[in-house]
PDB file of C-alpha atoms in Angstrom:
ATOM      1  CA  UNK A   1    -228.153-174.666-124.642  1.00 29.00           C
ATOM      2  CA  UNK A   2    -224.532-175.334-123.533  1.00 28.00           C
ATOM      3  CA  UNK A   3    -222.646-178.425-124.767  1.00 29.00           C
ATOM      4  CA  UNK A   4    -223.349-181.168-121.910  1.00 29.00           C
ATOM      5  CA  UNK A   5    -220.950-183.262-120.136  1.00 27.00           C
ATOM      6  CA  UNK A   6    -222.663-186.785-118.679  1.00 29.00           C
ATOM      7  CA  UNK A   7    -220.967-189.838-117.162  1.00 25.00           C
ATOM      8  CA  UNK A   8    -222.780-193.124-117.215  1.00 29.00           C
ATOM      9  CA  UNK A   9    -222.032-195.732-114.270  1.00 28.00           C
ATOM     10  CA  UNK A  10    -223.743-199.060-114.892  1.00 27.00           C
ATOM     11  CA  UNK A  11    -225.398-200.885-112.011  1.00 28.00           C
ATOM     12  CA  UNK A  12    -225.204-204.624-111.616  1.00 25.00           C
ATOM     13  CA  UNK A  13    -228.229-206.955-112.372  1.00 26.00           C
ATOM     14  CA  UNK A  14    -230.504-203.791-113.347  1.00 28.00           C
ATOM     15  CA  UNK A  15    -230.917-201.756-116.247  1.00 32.00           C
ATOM     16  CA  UNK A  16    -230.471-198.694-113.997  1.00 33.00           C
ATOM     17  CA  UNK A  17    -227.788-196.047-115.067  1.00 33.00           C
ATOM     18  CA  UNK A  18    -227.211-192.813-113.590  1.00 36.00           C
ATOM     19  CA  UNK A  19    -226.307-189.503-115.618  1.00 38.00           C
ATOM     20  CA  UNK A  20    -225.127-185.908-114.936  1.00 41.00           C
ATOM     21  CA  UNK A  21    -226.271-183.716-117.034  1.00 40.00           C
ATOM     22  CA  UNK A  22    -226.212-179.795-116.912  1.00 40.00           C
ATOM     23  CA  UNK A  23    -228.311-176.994-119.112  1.00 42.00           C
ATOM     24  CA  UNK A  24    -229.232-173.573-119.117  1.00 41.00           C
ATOM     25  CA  UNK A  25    -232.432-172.519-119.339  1.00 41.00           C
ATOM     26  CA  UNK A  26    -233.998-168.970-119.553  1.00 43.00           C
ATOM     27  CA  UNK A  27    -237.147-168.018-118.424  1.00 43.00           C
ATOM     28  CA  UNK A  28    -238.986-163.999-118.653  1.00 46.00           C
ATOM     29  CA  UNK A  29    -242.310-162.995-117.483  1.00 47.00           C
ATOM     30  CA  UNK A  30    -243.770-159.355-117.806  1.00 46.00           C
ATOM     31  CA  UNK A  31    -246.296-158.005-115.631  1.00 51.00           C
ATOM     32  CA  UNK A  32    -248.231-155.141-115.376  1.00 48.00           C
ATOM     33  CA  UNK A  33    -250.573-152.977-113.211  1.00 43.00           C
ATOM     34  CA  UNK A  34    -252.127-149.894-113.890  1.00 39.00           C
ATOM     35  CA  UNK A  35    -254.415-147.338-112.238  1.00 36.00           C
ATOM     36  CA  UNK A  36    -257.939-149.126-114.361  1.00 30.00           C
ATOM     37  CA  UNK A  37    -259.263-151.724-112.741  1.00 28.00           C
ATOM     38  CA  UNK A  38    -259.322-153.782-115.933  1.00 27.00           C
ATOM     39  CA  UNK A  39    -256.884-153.044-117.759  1.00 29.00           C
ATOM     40  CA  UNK A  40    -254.597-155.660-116.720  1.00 29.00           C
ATOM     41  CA  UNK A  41    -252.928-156.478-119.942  1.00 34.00           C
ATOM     42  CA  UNK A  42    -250.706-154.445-121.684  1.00 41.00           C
ATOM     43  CA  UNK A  43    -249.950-154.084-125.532  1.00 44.00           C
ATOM     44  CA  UNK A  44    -246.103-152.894-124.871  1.00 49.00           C
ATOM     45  CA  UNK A  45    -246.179-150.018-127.160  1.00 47.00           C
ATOM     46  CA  UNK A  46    -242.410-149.624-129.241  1.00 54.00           C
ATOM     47  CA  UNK A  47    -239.503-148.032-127.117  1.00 68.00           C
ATOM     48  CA  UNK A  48    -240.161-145.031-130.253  1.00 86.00           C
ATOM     49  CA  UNK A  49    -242.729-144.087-128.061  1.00 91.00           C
ATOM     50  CA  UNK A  50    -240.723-143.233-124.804  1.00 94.00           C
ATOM     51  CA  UNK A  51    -239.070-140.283-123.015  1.00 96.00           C
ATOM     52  CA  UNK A  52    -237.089-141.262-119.911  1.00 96.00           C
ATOM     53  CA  UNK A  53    -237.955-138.884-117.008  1.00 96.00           C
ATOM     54  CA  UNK A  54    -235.148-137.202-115.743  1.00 94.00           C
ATOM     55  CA  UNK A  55    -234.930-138.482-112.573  1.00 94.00           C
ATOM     56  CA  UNK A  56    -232.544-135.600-110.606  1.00 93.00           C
ATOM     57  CA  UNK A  57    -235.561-134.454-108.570  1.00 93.00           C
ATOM     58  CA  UNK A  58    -236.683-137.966-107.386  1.00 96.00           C
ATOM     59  CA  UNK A  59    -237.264-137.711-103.454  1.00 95.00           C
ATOM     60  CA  UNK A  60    -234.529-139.611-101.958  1.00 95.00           C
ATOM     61  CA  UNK A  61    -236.357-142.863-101.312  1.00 95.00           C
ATOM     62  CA  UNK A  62    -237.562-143.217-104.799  1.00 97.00           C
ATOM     63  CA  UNK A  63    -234.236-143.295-105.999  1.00 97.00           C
ATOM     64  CA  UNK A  64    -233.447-145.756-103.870  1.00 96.00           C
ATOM     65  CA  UNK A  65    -236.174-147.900-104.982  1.00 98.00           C
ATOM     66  CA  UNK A  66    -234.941-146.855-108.788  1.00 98.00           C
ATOM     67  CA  UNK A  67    -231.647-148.021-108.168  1.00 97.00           C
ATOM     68  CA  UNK A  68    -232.434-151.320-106.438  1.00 97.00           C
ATOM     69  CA  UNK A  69    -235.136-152.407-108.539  1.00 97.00           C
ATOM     70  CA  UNK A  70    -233.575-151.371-111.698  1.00 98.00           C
ATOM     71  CA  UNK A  71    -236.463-148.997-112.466  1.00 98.00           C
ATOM     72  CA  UNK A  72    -236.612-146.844-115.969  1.00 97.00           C
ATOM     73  CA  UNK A  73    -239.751-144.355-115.677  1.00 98.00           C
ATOM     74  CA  UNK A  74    -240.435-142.822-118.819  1.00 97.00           C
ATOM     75  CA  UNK A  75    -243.202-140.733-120.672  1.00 97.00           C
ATOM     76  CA  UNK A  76    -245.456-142.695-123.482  1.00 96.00           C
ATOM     77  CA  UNK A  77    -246.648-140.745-126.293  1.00 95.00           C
ATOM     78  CA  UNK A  78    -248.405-143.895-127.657  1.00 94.00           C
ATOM     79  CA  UNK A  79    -251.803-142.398-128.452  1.00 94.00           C
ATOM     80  CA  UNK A  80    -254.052-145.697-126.967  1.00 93.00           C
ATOM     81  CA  UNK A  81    -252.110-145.004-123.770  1.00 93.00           C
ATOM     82  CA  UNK A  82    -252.223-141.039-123.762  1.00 94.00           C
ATOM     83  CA  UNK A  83    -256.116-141.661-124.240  1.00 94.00           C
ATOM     84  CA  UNK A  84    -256.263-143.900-121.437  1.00 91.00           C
ATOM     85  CA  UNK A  85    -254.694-141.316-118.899  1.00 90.00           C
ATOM     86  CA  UNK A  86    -253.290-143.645-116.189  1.00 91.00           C
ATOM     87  CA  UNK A  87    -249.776-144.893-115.390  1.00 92.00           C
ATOM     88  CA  UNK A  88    -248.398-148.214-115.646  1.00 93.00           C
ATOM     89  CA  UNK A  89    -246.006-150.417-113.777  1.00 95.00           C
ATOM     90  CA  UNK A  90    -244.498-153.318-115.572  1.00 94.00           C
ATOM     91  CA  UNK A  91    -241.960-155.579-113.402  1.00 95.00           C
ATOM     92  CA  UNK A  92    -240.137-158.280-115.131  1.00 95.00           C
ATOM     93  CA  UNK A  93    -238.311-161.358-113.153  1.00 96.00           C
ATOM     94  CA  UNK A  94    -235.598-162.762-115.929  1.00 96.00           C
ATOM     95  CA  UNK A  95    -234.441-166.626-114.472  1.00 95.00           C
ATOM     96  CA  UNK A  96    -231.242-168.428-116.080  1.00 93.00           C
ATOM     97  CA  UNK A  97    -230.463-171.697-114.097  1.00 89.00           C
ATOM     98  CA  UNK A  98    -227.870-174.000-114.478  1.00 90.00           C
ATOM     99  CA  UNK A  99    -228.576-177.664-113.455  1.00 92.00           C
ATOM    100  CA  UNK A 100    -227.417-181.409-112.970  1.00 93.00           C
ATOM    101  CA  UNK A 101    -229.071-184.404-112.654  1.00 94.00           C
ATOM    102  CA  UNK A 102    -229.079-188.024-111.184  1.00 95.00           C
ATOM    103  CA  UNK A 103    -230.936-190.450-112.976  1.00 95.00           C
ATOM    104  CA  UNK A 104    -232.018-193.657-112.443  1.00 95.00           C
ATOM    105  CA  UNK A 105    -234.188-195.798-114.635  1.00 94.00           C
ATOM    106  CA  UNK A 106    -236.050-199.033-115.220  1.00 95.00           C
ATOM    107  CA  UNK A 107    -238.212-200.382-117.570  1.00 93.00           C
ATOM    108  CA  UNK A 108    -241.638-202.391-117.066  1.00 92.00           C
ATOM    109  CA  UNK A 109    -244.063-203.798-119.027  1.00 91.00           C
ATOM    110  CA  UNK A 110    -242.572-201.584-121.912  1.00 92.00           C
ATOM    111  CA  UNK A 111    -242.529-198.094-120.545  1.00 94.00           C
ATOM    112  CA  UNK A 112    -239.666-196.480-118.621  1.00 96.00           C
ATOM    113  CA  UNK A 113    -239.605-195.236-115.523  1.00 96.00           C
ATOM    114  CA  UNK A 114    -237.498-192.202-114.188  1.00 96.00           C
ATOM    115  CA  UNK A 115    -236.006-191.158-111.018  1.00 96.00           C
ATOM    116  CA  UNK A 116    -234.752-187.982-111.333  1.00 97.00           C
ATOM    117  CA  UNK A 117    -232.731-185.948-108.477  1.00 96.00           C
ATOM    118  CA  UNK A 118    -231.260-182.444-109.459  1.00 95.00           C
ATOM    119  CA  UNK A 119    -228.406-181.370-107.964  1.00 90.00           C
ATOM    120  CA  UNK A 120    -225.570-178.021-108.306  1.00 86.00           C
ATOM    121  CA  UNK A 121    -229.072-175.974-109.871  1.00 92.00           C
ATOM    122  CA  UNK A 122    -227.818-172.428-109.866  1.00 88.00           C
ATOM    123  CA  UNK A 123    -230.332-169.803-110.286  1.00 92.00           C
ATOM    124  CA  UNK A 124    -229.835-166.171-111.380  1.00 94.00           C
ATOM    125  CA  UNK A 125    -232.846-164.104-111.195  1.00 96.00           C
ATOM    126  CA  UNK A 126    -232.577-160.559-112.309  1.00 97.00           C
ATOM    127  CA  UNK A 127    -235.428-158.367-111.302  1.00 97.00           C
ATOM    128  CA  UNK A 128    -236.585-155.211-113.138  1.00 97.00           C
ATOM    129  CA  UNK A 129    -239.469-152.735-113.766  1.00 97.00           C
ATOM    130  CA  UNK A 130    -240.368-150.278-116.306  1.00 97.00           C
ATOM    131  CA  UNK A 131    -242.946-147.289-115.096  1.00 97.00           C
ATOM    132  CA  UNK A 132    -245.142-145.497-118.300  1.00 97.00           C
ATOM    133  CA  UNK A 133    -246.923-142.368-117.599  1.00 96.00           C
ATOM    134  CA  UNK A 134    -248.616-140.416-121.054  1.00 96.00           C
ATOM    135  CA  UNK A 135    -246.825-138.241-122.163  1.00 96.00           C
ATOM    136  CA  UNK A 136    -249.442-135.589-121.087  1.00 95.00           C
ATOM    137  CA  UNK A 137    -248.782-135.701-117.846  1.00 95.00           C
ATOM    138  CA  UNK A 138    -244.963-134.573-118.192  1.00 95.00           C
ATOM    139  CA  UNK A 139    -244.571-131.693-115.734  1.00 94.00           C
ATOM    140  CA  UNK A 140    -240.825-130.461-113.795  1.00 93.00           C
ATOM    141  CA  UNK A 141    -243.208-131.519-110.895  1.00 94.00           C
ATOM    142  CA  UNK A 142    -243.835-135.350-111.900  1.00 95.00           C
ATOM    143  CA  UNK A 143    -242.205-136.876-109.251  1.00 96.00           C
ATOM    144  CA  UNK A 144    -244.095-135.279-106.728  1.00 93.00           C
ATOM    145  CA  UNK A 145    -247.699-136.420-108.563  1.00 92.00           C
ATOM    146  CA  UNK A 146    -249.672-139.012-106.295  1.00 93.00           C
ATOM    147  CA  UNK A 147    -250.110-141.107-109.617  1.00 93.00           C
ATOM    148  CA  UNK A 148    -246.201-141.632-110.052  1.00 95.00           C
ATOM    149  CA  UNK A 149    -246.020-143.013-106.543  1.00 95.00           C
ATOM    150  CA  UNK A 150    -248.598-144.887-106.277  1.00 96.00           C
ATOM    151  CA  UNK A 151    -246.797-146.914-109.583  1.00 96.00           C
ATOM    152  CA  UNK A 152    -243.423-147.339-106.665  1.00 97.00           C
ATOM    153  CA  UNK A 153    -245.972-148.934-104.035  1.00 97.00           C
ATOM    154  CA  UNK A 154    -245.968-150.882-106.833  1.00 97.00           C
ATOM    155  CA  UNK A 155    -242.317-151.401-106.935  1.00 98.00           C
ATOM    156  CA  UNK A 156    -241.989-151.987-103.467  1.00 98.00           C
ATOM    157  CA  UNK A 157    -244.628-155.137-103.878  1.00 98.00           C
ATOM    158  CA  UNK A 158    -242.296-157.051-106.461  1.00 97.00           C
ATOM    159  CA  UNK A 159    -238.978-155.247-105.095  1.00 98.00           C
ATOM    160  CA  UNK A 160    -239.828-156.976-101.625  1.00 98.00           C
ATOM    161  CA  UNK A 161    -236.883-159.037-101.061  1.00 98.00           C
ATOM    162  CA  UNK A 162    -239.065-161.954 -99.664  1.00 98.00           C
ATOM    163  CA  UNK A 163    -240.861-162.527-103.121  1.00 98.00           C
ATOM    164  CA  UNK A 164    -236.973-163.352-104.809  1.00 97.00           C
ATOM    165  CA  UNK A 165    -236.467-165.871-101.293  1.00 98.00           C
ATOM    166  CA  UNK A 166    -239.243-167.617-101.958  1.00 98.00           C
ATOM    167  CA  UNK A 167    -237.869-168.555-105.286  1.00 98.00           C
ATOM    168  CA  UNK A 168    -234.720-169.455-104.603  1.00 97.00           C
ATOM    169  CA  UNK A 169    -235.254-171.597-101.796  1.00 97.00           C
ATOM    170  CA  UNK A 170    -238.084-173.564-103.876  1.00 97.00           C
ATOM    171  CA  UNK A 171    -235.305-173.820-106.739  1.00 97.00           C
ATOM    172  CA  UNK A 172    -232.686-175.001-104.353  1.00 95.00           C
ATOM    173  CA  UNK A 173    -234.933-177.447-102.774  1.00 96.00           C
ATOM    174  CA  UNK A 174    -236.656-179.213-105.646  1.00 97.00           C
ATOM    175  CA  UNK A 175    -238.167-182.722-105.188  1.00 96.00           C
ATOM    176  CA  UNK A 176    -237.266-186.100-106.510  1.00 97.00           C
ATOM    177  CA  UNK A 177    -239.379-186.027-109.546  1.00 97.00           C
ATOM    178  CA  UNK A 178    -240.965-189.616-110.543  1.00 97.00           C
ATOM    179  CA  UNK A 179    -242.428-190.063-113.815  1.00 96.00           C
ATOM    180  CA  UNK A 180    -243.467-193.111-116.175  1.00 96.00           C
ATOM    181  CA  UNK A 181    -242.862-192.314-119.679  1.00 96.00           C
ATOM    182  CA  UNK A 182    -245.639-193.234-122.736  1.00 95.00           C
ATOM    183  CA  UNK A 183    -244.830-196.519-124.520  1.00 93.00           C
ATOM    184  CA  UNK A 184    -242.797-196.133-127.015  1.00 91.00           C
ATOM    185  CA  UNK A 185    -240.671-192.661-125.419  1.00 93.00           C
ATOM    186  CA  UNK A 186    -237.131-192.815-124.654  1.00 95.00           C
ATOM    187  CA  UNK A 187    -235.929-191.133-121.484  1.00 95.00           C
ATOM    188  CA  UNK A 188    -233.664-189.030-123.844  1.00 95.00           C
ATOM    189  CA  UNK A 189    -231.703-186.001-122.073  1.00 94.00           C
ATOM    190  CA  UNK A 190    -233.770-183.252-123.664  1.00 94.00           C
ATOM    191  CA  UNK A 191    -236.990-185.247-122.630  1.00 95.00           C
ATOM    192  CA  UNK A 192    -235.609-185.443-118.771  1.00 96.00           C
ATOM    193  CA  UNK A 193    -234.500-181.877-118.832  1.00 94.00           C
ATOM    194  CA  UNK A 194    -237.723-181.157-120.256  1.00 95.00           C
ATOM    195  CA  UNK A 195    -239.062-182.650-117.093  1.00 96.00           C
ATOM    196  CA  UNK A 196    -237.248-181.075-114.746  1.00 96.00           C
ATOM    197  CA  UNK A 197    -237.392-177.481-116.571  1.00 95.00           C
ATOM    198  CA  UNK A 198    -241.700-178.323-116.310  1.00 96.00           C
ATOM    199  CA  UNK A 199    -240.740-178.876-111.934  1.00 97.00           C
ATOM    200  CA  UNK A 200    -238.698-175.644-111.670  1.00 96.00           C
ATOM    201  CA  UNK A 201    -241.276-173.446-114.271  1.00 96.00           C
ATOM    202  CA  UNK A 202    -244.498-174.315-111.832  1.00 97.00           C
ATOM    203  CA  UNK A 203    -242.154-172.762-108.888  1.00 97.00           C
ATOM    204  CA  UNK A 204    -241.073-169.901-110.591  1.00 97.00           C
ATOM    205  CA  UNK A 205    -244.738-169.393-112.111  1.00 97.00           C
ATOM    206  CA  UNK A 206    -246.102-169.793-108.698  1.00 98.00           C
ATOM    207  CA  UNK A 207    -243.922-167.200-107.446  1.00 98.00           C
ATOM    208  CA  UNK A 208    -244.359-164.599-109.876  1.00 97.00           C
ATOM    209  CA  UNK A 209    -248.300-165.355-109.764  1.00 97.00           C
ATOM    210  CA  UNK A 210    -247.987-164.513-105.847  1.00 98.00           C
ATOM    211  CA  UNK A 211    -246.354-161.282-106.790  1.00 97.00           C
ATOM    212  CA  UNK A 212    -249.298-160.393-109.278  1.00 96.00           C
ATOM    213  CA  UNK A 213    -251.900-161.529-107.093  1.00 97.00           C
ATOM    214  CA  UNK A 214    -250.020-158.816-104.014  1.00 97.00           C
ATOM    215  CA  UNK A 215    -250.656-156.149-107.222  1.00 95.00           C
ATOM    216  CA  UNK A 216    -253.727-156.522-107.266  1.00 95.00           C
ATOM    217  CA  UNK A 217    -254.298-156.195-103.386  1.00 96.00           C
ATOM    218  CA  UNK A 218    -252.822-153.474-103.339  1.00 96.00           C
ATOM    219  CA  UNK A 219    -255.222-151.813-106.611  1.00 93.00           C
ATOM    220  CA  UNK A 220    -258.180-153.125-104.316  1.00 94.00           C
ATOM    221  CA  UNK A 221    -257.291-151.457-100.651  1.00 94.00           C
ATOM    222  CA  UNK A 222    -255.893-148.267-102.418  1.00 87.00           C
ATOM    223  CA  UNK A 223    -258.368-148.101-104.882  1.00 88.00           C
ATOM    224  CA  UNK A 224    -255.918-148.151-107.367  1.00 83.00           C
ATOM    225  CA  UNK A 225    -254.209-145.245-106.015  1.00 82.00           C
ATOM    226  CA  UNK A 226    -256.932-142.868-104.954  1.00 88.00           C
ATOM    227  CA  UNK A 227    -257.583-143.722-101.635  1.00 92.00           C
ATOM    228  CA  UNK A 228    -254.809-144.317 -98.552  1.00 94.00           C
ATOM    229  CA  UNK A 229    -253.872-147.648 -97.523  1.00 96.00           C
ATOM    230  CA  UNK A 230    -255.508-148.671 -94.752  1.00 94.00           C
ATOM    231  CA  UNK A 231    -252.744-149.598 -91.800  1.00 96.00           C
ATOM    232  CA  UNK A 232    -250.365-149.198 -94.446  1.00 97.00           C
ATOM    233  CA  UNK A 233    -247.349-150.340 -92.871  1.00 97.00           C
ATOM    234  CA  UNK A 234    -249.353-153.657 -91.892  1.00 98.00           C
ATOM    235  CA  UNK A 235    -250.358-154.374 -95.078  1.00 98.00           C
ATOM    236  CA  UNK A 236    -246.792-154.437 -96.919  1.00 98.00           C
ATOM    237  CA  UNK A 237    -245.500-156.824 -93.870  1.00 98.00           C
ATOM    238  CA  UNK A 238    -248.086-158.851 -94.945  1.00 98.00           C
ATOM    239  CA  UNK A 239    -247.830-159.536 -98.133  1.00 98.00           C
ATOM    240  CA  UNK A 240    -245.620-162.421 -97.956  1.00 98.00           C
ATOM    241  CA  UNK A 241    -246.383-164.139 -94.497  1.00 98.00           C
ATOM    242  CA  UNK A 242    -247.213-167.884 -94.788  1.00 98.00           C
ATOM    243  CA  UNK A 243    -251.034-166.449 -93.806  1.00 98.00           C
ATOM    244  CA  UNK A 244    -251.346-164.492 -96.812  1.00 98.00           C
ATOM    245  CA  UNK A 245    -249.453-167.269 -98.877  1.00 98.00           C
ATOM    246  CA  UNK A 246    -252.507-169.237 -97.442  1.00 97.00           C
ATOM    247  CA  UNK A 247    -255.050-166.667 -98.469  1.00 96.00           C
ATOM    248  CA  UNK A 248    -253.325-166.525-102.394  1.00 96.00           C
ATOM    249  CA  UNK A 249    -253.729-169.893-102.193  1.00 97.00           C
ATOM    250  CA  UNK A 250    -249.686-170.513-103.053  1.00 98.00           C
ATOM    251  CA  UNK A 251    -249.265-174.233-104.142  1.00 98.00           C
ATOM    252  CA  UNK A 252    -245.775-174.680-102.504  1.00 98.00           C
ATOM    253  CA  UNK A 253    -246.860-173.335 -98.801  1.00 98.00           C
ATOM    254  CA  UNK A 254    -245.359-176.509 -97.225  1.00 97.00           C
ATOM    255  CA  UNK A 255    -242.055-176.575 -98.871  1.00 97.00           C
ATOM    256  CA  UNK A 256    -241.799-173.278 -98.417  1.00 98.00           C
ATOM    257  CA  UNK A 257    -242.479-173.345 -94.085  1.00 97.00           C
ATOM    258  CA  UNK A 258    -238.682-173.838 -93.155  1.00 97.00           C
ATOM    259  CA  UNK A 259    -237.779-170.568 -94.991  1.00 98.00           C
ATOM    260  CA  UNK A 260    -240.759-168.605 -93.430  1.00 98.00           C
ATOM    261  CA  UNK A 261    -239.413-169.031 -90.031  1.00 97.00           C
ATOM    262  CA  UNK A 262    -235.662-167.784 -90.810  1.00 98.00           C
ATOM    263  CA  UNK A 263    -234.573-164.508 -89.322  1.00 98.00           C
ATOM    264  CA  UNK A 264    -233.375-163.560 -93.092  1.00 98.00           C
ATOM    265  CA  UNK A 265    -237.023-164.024 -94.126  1.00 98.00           C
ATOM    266  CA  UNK A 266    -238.742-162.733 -90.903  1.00 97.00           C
ATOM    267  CA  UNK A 267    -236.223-159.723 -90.241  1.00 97.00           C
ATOM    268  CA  UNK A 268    -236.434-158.872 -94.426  1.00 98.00           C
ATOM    269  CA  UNK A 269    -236.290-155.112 -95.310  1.00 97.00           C
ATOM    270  CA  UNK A 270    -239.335-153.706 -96.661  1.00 97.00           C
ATOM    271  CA  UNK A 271    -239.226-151.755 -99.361  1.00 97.00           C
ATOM    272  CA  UNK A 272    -242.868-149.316 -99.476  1.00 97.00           C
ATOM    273  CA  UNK A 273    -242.456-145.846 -98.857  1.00 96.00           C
ATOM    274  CA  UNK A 274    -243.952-144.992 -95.815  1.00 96.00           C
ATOM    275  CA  UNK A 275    -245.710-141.402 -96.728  1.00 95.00           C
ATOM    276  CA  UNK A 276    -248.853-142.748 -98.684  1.00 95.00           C
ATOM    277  CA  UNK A 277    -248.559-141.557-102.205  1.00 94.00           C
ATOM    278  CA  UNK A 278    -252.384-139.983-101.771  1.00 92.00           C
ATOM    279  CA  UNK A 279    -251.319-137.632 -98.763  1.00 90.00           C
TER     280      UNK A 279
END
């Protein structure tokens, strides 16, 4: 954590004070989806066991999605994996966030109670994905196997620039929080930030879940990437509408409606290839 800078202002007749207070706080989730219907955890072999794939003879639009979604596709020699014979897509969504807060607080029958408004939180989200394919499969014609690009309509699910909005705008638009601490707790600054950090974790949780939960729709139409995609382009465009939201169940639908109807949101770039990686 960086050193934090507060001001206190005291309020008359209350025992009220308000605070400023700024952190940083880091957050990294990995994710995974493979071509085995339950296989949805991964052991994360060591890097020893990787070959990058030269990727000169990438078709055009898979090095765009390389490039944008910071994408490393490389061959695993791990033997569990080899045995398992089926690729593996991995995206990771990395969060630092700077923060301030207003607080105000008042005590009552010998527990406090907070107030707590953030303000100035600055998110950086970084975005990234790792592709594994055994390394039994390496061929100079890789790129143009239908198991490879099936793992970028994977890609193009968490590389959908919708999934990021989302975030964001939940970030930037955070609640008051309310809480009443147990007897005997102090509303110290690590316990407050440890309150807010809990409010911003659910959002980026729910987002991220969202994401996974859009994996795995797309390893049930496709048949994890032996069958076409029915109405393919329909089914990206989808993914993120507030009806789908709905459908996933997303906690943060409401907070979320005002975004859903901008033209940034609505008018968003898909990212799927549209040639379906079984054709």
């Amino acid at each position: 954590m960086i050193p934090r800078h507060h001001s206190k202002h005291s309020m008359t007749n209350s025992q009220r004070t308000l605070l400023l207070v700024s952190g940083i706080v880091v957050s990294v989730l990995n994710l995974g989806f493979c071509e085995q219907p339950n296989a949805l955890t991964d052991k994360t072999p060591a890097s020893t066991t990787r070959e990058p794939v030269p990727d000169d003879d990438a078709p055009q639009e898979l090095k765009r999605l390389i490039s944008d979604g910071k994408v490393k596709v490389v061959y695993d020699s791990d033997s569990e994996f080899v045995k398992a014979a089926r690729g593996w897509a991995d995206f990771q969504v990395r969060l630092d966030h700077t923060f301030k807060y207003g607080l105000v607080k008042s005590r009552k029958n010998e527990r406090w109670h907070v107030r707590l408004t953030v303000t100035k939180l600055e998110p950086k989200i970084e975005l990234t994905h790792l592709i594994r394919l055994p390394a039994s499969f390496k061929s100079p014609a890789v790129w143009q196997g239908s198991i490879l690009r099936h793992e970028f309509d994977h890609v193009a699910v968490s590389l959908d620039p919708r999934a990021l909005l989302l975030l964001r705008h939940l970030l930037k638009h955070l609640p008051v929080i309310e809480r009443t601490l147990e007897p005997q707790e102090e509303p110290s600054n690590e316990r407050l930030k440890q309150i807010i950090t809990e409010v911003i974790d659910r959002r980026y949780q729910a987002v991220l879940e969202l994401m996974r939960q859009n994996n795995l729709l797309l390893e049930k139409v496709g048949t994890h990437g032996t069958q076409p995609i029915p109405h393919r382009a329909a089914f990206f465009a989808k993914l993120y509408t507030k009806e789908n939201l709905a459908e996933q169940k997303f906690p943060f639908v409401d907070q979320a409606l005002k975004l859903l109807e901008t033209k940034e949101y609505q008018n968003a770039e898909l990212r799927f290839v549209p040639r379906d990686p079984t054709e």
